[in-house]
CSV table of C-alpha atoms in Angstrom, one decimal:
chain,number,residue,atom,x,y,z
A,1346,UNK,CA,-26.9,119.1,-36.7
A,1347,UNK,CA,-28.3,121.1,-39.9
A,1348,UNK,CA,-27.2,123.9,-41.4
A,1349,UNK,CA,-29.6,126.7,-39.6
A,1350,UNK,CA,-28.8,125.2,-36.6
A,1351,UNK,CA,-25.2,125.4,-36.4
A,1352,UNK,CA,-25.4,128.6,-37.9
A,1353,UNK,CA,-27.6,129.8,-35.1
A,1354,UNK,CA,-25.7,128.0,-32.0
A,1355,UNK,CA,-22.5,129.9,-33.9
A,1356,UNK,CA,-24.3,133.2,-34.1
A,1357,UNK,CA,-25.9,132.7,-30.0
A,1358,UNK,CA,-22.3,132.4,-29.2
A,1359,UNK,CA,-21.0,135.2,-30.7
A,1360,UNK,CA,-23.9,137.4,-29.5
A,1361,UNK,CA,-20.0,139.6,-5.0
A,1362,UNK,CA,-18.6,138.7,6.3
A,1363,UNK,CA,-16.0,140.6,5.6
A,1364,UNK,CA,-12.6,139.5,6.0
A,1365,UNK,CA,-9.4,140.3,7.3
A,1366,UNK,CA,-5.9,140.9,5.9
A,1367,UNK,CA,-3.8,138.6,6.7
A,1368,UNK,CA,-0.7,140.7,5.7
A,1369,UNK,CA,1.9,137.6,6.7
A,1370,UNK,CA,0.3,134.7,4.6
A,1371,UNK,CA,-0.2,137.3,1.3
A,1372,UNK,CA,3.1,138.6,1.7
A,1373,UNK,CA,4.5,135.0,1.8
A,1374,UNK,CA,2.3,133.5,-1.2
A,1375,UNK,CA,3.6,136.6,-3.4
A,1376,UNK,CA,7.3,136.7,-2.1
A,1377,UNK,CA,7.4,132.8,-2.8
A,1378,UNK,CA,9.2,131.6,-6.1
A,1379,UNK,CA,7.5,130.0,-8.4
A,1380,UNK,CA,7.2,125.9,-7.2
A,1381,UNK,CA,6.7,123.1,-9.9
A,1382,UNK,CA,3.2,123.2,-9.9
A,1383,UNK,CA,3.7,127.0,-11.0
A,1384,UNK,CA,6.0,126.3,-13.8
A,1385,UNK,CA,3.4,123.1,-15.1
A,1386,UNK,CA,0.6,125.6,-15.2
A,1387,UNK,CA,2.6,127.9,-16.9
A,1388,UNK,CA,4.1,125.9,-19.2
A,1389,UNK,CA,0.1,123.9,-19.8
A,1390,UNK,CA,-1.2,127.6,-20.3
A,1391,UNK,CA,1.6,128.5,-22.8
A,1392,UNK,CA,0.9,124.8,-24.7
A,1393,UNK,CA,-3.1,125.7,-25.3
A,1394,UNK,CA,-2.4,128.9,-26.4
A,1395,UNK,CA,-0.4,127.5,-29.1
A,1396,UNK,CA,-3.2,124.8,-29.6
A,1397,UNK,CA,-6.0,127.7,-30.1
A,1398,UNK,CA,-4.1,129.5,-32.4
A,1399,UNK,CA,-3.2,126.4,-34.1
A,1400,UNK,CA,-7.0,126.0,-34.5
A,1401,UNK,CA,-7.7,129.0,-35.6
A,1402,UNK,CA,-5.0,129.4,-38.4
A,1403,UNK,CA,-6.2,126.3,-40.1
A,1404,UNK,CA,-10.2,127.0,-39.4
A,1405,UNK,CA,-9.0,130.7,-41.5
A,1406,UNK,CA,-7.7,128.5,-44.1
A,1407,UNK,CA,-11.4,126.8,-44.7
A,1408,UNK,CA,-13.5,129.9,-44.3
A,1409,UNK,CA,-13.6,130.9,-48.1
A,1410,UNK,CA,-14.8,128.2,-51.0
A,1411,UNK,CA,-12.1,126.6,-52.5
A,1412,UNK,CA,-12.2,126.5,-56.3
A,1413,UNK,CA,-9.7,123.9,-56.7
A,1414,UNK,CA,-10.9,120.5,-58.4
A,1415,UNK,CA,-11.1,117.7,-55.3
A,1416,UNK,CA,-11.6,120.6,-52.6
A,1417,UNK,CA,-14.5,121.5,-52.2
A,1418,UNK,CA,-15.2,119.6,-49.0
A,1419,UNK,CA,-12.4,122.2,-47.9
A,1420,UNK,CA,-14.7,125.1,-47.3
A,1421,UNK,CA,-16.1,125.5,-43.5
A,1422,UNK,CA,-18.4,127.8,-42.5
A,1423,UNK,CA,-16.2,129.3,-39.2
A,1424,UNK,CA,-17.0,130.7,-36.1
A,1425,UNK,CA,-15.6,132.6,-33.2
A,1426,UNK,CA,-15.1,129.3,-31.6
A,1427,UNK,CA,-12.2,128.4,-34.6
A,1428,UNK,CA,-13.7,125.4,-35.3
A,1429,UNK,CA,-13.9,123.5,-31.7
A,1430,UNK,CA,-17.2,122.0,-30.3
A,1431,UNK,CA,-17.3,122.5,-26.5
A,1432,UNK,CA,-20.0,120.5,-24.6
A,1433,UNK,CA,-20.7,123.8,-22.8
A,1434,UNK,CA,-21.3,126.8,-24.4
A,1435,UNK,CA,-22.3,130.0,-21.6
A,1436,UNK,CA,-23.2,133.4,-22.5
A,1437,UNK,CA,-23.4,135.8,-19.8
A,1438,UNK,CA,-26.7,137.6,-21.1
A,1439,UNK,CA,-30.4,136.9,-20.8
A,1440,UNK,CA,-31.6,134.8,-23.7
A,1441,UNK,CA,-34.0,137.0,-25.8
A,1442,UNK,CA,-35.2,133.6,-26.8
A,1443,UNK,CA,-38.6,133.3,-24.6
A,1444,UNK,CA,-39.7,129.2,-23.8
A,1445,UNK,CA,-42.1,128.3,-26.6
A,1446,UNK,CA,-40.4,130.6,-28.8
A,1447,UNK,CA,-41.2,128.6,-32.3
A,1448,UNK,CA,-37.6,128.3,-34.7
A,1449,UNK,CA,-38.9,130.8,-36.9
A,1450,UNK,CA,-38.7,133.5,-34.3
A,1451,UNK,CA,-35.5,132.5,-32.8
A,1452,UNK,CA,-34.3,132.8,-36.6
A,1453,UNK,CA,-35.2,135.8,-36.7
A,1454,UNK,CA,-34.1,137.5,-33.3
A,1455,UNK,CA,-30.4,136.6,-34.6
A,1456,UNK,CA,-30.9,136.9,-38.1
A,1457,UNK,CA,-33.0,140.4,-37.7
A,1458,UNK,CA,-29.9,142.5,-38.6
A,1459,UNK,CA,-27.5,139.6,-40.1
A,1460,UNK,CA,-29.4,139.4,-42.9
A,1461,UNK,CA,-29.1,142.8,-44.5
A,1462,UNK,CA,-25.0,142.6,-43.6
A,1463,UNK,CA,-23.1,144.3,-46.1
A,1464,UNK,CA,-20.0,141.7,-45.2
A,1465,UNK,CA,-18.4,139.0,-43.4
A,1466,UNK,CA,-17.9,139.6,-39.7
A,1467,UNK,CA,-14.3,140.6,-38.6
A,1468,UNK,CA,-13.1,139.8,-35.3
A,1469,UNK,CA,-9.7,141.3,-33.8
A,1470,UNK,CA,-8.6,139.4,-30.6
A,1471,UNK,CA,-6.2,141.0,-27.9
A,1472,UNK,CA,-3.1,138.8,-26.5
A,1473,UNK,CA,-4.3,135.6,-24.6
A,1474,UNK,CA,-3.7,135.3,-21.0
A,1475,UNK,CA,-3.2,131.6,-20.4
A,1476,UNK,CA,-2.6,129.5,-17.0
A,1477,UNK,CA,-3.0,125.8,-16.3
A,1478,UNK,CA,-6.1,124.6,-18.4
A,1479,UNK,CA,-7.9,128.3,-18.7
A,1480,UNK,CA,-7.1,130.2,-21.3
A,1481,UNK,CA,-9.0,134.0,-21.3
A,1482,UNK,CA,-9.1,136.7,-24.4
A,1483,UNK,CA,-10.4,139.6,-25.5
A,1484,UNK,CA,-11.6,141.0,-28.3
A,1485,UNK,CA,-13.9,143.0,-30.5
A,1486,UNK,CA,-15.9,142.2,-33.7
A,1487,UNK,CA,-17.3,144.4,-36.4
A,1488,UNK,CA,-20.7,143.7,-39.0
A,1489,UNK,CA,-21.3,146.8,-41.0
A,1490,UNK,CA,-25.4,146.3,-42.2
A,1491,UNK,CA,-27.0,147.9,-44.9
A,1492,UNK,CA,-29.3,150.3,-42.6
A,1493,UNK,CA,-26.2,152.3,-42.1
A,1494,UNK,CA,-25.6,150.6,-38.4
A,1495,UNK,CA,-22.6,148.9,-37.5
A,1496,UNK,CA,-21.9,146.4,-34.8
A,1497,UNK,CA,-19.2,146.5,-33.1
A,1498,UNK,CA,-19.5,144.2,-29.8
A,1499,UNK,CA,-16.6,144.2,-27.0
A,1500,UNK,CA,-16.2,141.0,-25.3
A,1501,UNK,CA,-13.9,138.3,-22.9
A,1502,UNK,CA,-14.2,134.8,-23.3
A,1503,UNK,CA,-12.8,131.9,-21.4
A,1504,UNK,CA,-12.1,128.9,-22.7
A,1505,UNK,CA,-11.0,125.2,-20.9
A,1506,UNK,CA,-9.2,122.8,-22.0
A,1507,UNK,CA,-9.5,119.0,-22.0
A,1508,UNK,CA,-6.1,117.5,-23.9
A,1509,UNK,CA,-6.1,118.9,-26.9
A,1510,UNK,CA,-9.8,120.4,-26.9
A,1511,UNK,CA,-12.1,123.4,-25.4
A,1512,UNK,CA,-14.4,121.6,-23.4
A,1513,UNK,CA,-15.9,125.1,-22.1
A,1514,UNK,CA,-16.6,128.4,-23.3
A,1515,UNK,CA,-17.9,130.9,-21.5
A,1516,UNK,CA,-18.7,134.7,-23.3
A,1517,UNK,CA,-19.3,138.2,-21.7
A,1518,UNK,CA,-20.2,140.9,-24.0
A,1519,UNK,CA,-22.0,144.1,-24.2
A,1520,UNK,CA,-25.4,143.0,-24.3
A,1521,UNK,CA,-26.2,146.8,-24.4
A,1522,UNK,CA,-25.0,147.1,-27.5
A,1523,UNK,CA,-26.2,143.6,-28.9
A,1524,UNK,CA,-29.6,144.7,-28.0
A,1525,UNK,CA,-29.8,148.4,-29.5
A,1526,UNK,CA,-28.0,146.9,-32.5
A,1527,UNK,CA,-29.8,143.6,-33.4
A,1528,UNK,CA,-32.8,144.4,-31.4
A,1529,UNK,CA,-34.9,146.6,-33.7
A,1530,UNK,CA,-34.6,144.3,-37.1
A,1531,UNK,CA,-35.1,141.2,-34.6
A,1532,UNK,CA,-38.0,142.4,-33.0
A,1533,UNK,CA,-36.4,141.4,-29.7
A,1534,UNK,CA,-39.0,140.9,-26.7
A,1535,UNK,CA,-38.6,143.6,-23.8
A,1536,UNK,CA,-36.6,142.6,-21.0
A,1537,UNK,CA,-38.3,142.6,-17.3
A,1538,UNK,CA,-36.6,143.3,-14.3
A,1539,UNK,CA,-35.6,140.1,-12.8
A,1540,UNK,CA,-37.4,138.7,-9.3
A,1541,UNK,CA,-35.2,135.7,-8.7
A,1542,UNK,CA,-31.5,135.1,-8.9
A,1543,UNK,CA,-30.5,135.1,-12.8
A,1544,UNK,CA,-29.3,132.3,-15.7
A,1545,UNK,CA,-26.4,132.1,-17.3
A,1546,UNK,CA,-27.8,131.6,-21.1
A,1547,UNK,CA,-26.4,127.9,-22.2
A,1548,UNK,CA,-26.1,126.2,-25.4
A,1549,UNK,CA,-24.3,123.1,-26.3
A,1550,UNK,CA,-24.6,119.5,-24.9
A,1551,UNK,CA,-24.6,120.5,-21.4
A,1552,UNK,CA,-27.9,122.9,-20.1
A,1553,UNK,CA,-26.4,122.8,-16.5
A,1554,UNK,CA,-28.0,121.9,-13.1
A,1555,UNK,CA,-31.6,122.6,-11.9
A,1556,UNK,CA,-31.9,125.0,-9.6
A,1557,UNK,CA,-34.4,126.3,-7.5
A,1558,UNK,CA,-35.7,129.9,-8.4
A,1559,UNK,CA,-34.4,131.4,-5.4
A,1560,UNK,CA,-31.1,129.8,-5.3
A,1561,UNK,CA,-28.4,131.3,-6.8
A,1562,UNK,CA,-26.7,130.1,-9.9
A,1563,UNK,CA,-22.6,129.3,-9.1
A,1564,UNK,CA,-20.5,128.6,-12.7
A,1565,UNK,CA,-16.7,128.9,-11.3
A,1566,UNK,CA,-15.1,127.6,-8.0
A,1567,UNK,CA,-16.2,130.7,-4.9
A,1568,UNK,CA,-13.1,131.4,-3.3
A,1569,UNK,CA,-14.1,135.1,-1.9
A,1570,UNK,CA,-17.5,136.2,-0.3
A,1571,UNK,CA,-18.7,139.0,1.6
A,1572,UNK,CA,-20.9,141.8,1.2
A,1573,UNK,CA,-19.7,144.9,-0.6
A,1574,UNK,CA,-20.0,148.3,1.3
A,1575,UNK,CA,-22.4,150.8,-0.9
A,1576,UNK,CA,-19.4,153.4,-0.2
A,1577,UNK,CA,-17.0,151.2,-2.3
A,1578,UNK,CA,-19.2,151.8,-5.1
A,1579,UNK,CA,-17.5,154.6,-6.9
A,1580,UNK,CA,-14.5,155.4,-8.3
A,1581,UNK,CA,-11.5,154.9,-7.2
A,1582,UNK,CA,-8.8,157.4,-6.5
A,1583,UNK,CA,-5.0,156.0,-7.1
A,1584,UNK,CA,-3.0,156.8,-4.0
A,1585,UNK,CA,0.8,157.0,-3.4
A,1586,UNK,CA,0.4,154.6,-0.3
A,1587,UNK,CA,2.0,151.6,0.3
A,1588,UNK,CA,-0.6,148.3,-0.2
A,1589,UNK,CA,-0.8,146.6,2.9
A,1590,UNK,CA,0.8,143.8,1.5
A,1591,UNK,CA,4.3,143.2,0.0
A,1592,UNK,CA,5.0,141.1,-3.0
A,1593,UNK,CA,7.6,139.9,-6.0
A,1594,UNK,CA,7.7,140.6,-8.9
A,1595,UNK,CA,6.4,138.1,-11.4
A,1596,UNK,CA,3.0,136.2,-11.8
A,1597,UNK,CA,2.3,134.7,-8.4
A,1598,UNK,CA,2.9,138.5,-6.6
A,1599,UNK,CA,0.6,140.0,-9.0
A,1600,UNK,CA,-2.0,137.5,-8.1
A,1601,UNK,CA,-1.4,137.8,-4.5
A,1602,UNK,CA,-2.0,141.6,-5.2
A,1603,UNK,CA,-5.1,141.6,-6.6
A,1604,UNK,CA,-5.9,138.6,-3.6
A,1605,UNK,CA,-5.2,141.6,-1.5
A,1606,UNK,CA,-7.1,144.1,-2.9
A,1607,UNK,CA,-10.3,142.0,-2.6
A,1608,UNK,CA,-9.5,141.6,1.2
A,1609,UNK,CA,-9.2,145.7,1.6
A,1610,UNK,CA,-13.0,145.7,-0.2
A,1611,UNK,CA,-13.7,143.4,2.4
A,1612,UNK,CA,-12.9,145.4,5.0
A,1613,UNK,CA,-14.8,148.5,3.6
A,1614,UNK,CA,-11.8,151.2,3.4
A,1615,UNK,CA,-12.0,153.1,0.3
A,1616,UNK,CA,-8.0,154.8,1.6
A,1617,UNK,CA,-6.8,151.1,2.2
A,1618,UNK,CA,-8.4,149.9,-1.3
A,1619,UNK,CA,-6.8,153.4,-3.5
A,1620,UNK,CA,-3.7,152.0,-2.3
A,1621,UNK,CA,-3.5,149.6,-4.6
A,1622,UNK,CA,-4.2,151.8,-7.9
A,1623,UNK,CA,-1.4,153.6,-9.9
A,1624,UNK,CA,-1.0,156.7,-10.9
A,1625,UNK,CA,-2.9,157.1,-14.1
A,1626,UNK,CA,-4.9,154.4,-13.6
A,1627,UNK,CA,-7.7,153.7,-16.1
A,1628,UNK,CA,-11.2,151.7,-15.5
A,1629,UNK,CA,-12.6,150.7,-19.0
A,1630,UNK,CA,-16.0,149.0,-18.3
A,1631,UNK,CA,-18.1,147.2,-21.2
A,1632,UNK,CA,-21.1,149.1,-22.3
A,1633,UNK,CA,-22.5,152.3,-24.6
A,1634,UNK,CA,-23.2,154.8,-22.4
A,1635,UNK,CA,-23.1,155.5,-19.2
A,1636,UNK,CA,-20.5,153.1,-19.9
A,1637,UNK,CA,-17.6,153.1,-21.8
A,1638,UNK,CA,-13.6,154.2,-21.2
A,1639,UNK,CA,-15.3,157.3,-20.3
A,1640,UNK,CA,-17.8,156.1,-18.0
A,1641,UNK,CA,-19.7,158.1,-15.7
A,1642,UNK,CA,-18.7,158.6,-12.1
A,1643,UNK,CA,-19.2,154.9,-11.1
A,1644,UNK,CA,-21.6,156.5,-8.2
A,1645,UNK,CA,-23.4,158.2,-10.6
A,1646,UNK,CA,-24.4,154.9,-12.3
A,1647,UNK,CA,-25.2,152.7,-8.9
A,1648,UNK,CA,-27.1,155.6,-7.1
A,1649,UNK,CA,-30.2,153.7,-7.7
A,1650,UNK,CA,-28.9,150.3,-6.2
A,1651,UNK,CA,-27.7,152.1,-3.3
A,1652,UNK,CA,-31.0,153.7,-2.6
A,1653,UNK,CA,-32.7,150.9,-3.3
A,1654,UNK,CA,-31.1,147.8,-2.0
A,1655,UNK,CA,-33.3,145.9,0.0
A,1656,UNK,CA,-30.4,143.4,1.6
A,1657,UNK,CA,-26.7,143.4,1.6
A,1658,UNK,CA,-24.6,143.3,-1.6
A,1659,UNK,CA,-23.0,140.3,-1.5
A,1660,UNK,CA,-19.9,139.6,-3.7
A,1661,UNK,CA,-19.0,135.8,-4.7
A,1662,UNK,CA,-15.1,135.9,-6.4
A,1663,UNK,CA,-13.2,133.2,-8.4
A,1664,UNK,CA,-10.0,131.7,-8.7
A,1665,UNK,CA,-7.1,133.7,-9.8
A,1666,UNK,CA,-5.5,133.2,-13.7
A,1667,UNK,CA,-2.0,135.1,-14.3
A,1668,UNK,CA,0.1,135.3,-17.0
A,1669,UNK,CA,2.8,138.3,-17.7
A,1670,UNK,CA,1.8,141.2,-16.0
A,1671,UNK,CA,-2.5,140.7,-16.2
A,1672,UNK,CA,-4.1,139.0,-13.4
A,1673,UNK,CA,-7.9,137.7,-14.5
A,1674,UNK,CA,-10.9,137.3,-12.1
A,1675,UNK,CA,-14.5,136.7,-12.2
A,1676,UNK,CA,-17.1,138.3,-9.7
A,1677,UNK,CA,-21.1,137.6,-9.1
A,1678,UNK,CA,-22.9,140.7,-7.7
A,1679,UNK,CA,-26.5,139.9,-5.9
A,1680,UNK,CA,-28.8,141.9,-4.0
A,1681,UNK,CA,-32.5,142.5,-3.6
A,1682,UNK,CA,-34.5,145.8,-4.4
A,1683,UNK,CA,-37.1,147.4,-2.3
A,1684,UNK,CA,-39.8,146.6,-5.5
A,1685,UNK,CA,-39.1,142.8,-5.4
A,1686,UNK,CA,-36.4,142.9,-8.0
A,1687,UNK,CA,-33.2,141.6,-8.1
A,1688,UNK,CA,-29.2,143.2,-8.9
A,1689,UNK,CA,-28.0,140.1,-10.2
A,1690,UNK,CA,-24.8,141.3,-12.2
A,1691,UNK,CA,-21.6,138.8,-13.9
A,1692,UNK,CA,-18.6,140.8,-14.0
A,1693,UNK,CA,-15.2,139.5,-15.2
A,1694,UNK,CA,-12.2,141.7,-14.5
A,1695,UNK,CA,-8.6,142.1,-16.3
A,1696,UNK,CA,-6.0,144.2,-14.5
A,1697,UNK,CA,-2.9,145.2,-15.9
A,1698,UNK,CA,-0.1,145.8,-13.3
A,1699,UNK,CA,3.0,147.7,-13.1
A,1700,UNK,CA,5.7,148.0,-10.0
A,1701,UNK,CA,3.3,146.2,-7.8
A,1702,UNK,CA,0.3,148.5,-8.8
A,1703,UNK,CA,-2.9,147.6,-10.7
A,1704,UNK,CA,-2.7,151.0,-13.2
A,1705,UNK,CA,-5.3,149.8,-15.5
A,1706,UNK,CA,-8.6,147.1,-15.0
A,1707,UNK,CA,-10.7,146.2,-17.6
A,1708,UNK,CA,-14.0,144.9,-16.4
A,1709,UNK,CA,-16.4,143.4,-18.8
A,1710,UNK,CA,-20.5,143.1,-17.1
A,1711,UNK,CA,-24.0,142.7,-18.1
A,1712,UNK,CA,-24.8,146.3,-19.3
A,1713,UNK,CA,-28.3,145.5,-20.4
A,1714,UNK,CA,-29.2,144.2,-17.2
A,1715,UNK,CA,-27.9,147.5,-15.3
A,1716,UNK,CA,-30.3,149.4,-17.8
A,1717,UNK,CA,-32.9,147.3,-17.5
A,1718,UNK,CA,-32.7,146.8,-13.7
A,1719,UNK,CA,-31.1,150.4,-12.4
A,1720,UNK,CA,-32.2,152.8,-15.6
A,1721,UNK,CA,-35.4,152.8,-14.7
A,1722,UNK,CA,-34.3,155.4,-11.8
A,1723,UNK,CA,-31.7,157.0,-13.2
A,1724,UNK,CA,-31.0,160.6,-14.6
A,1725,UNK,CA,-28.7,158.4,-17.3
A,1726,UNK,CA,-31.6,156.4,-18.4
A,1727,UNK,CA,-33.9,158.6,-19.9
A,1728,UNK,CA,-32.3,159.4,-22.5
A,1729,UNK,CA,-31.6,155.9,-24.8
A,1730,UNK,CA,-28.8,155.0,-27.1
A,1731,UNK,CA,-29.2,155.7,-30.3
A,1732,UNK,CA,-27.7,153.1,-32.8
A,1733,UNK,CA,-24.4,153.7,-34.1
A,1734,UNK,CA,-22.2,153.7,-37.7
A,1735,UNK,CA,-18.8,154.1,-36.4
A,1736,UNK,CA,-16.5,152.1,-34.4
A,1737,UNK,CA,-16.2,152.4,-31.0
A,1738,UNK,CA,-12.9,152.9,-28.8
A,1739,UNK,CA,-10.9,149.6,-28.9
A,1740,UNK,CA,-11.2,147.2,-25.4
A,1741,UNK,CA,-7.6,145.7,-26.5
A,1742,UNK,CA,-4.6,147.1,-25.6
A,1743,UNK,CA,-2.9,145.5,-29.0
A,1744,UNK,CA,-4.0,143.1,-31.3
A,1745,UNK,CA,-2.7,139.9,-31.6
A,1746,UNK,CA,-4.9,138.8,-34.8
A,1747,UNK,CA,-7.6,139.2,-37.0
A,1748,UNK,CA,-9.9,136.7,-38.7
A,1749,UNK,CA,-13.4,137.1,-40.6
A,1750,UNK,CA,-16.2,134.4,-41.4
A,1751,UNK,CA,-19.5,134.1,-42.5
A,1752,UNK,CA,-22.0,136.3,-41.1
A,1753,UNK,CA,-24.2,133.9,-39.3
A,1754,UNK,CA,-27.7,134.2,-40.9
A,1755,UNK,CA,-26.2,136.7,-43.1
A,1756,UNK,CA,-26.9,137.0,-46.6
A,1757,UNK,CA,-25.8,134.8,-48.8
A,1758,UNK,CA,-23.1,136.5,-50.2
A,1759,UNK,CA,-21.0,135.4,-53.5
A,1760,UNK,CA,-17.9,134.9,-52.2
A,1761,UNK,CA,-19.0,132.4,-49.6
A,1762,UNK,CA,-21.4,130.2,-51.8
A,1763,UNK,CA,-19.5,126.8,-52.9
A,1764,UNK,CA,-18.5,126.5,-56.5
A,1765,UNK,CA,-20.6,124.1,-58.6
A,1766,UNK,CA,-18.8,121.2,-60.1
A,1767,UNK,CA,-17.3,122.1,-63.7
């Protein structure tokens, strides 16, 4: 693989019948001490994390020339992905790649704005949450450009390992902001409402399965299914109830917490589903605006896909992933519109829980696809986002590290260009 093309597959990266509570089974699976199987998982989880930071340090150690006689073959243009080579690479964004798109253009969709950078690209990451072969983090990254813009995206990536190596990565992040951001100096094609089920957009070895353009596109293992009652489309209000389910402390009752709280959604009962929220609880969800840690009332945003669903909202979940007190989850969101359009969201959730009570969840989506699809309608999408020169309010609760590379595309600034042989 060239030069341009690694740099751009680096840079591509970077850029939901209802059912019961079964109160005795989810009190049992949460009151249950952790069995072998537990403990290997936890112990597996704890092993990669040390493995990807591992990674990580010594792909920082390669990221600037080295002007030392024998090492030049030391420097190594880095990447979010700390120098490992997954076979599958999945962003959770339409591609603004269009088919027949020649390389020149796709050059220039992610080069647009990376090539007036004033910098490297900094990226913080939050604390991994880790269990058996999954490991899940968050972070932010920041490119200040010369037009007096800076990005700052938001994202969650999940990462499996194989052994010793990340076999998959998969990447949410604000696409909103990607598009307001790199759009304009990439000339990025206008996005259409979609009319069929969605694709995740792939790179690496593996492009996935074909599927047929009605048949929705499945990327982790469904454990959950049913259709989501428009009412439970709001925000919720944190209640000093009692969840209907009891559980201890530790990783396996948080998970069998948040099992629960999918079960009350299934049964529609916005009073059963506050039960499970804290007092203070906080709902950060990826985006600009309507977006934001200050979002708009939640049924403020999804008026217009209440009014104008055309079938049920059906809700596909994922396994569960624990580790301290965070329990991780993934949810797909599908319904039809009344003007032959699709709702075809990917959301991937982090809640943070405290004396049995989820008091803060973190939800990272497809913005850009709620504008495109739902703005249309709204009273929040007349107005656009403008562009933006300051940071934004952090996603992470803490930060575990920071690291910087090359800006892909990016200019080709001093400090990274290899020293010539003296």
């Amino acid at each position: 693989m060239d030069m341009k093309r690694r740099a751009f597959m680096a840079g591509a990266a970077a850029l939901t019948a209802a059912i019961g509570v079964n109160r005795v089974a989810l009190a049992a699976s949460g009151a249950a001490s952790p069995g072998p199987a537990d403990k290997t998982a936890a112990s597996q989880g704890e092993r990669n994390k040390q493995l990807l930071r591992a990674q990580r340090e010594a792909s920082q150690m390669r990221v600037l020339p080295s002007a030392i006689p024998g090492e030049e073959d030391r420097y190594n243009r880095s990447s979010p992905l700390g120098g490992f080579s997954p076979k599958v690479i999945m962003v959770m964004n339409d591609s603004p790649r269009l088919p027949g798109m020649s390389q020149e253009e796709a050059m220039r969709i992610q080069g647009g704005f990376a090539s007036q950078a004033l910098g490297p690209t900094f990226i913080s990451y939050g604390p991994m949450l880790a269990e058996g072969d999954m490991v899940i983090e968050e972070w932010e990254s920041q490119i200040y450009g010369a037009n007096g813009t800076l990005y700052n995206n938001q994202y969650l990536s999940i990462q499996r390992f194989e052994g010793d190596q990340v076999t998959e990565f998969h990447e949410y992040n604000d696409t909103q902001h990607a598009e307001i951001i790199f759009g304009p100096l990439g000339q990025w094609p206008e996005l259409k409402p979609a009319t069929n089920p969605r694709r995740r957009n792939r790179h690496g070895e593996s492009r996935g399965p074909e599927l047929a353009a009605n048949e929705i596109e499945t990327v982790f293992e469904i454990v959950d299914e049913f259709e989501m009652v428009p009412r439970l489309l709001a925000d919720v209000v944190p209640s000093a109830a009692t969840p209907p389910v009891k559980v201890a402390p530790g990783v396996e009752g948080n998970k069998a917490l948040v099992r629960g709280l999918r079960h009350a959604k299934a049964k529609g009962d916005p009073k059963l589903v506050n039960s499970f929220y804290g007092k203070g609880f906080r709902h950060f969800v990826s985006g600009e605006r309507p977006f934001g840690w200050d979002h708009l009332p939640l049924a403020e945003i999804y008026a217009p896909l209440v009014e104008h669903m055309a079938s049920p909202l059906t809700v596909r979940y994922g396994p569960l992933y624990g580790d301290g007190d965070r329990v991780f989850e993934q949810m797909d969101s599908f319904a039809r519109l009344d003007d032959g359009t699709v709702y075809n969201n990917w959301h991937a959730f982090v809640h943070e829980i405290r004396d049995g009570k989820i008091v803060q969840t973190r939800e990272y989506h497809d913005p850009r696809h709620v504008w495109v699809t739902l703005g249309r309608w709204a009273e929040w999408g007349k107005t656009p986002v403008p562009p933006r020169s300051s940071p934004r309010r952090s996603n992470l609760q803490g930060i575990a590290s920071t690291i910087q590379y090359p800006t892909s595309l990016g200019p080709d600034l001093e400090r990274w260009r290899p020293f010539e042989s003296v």
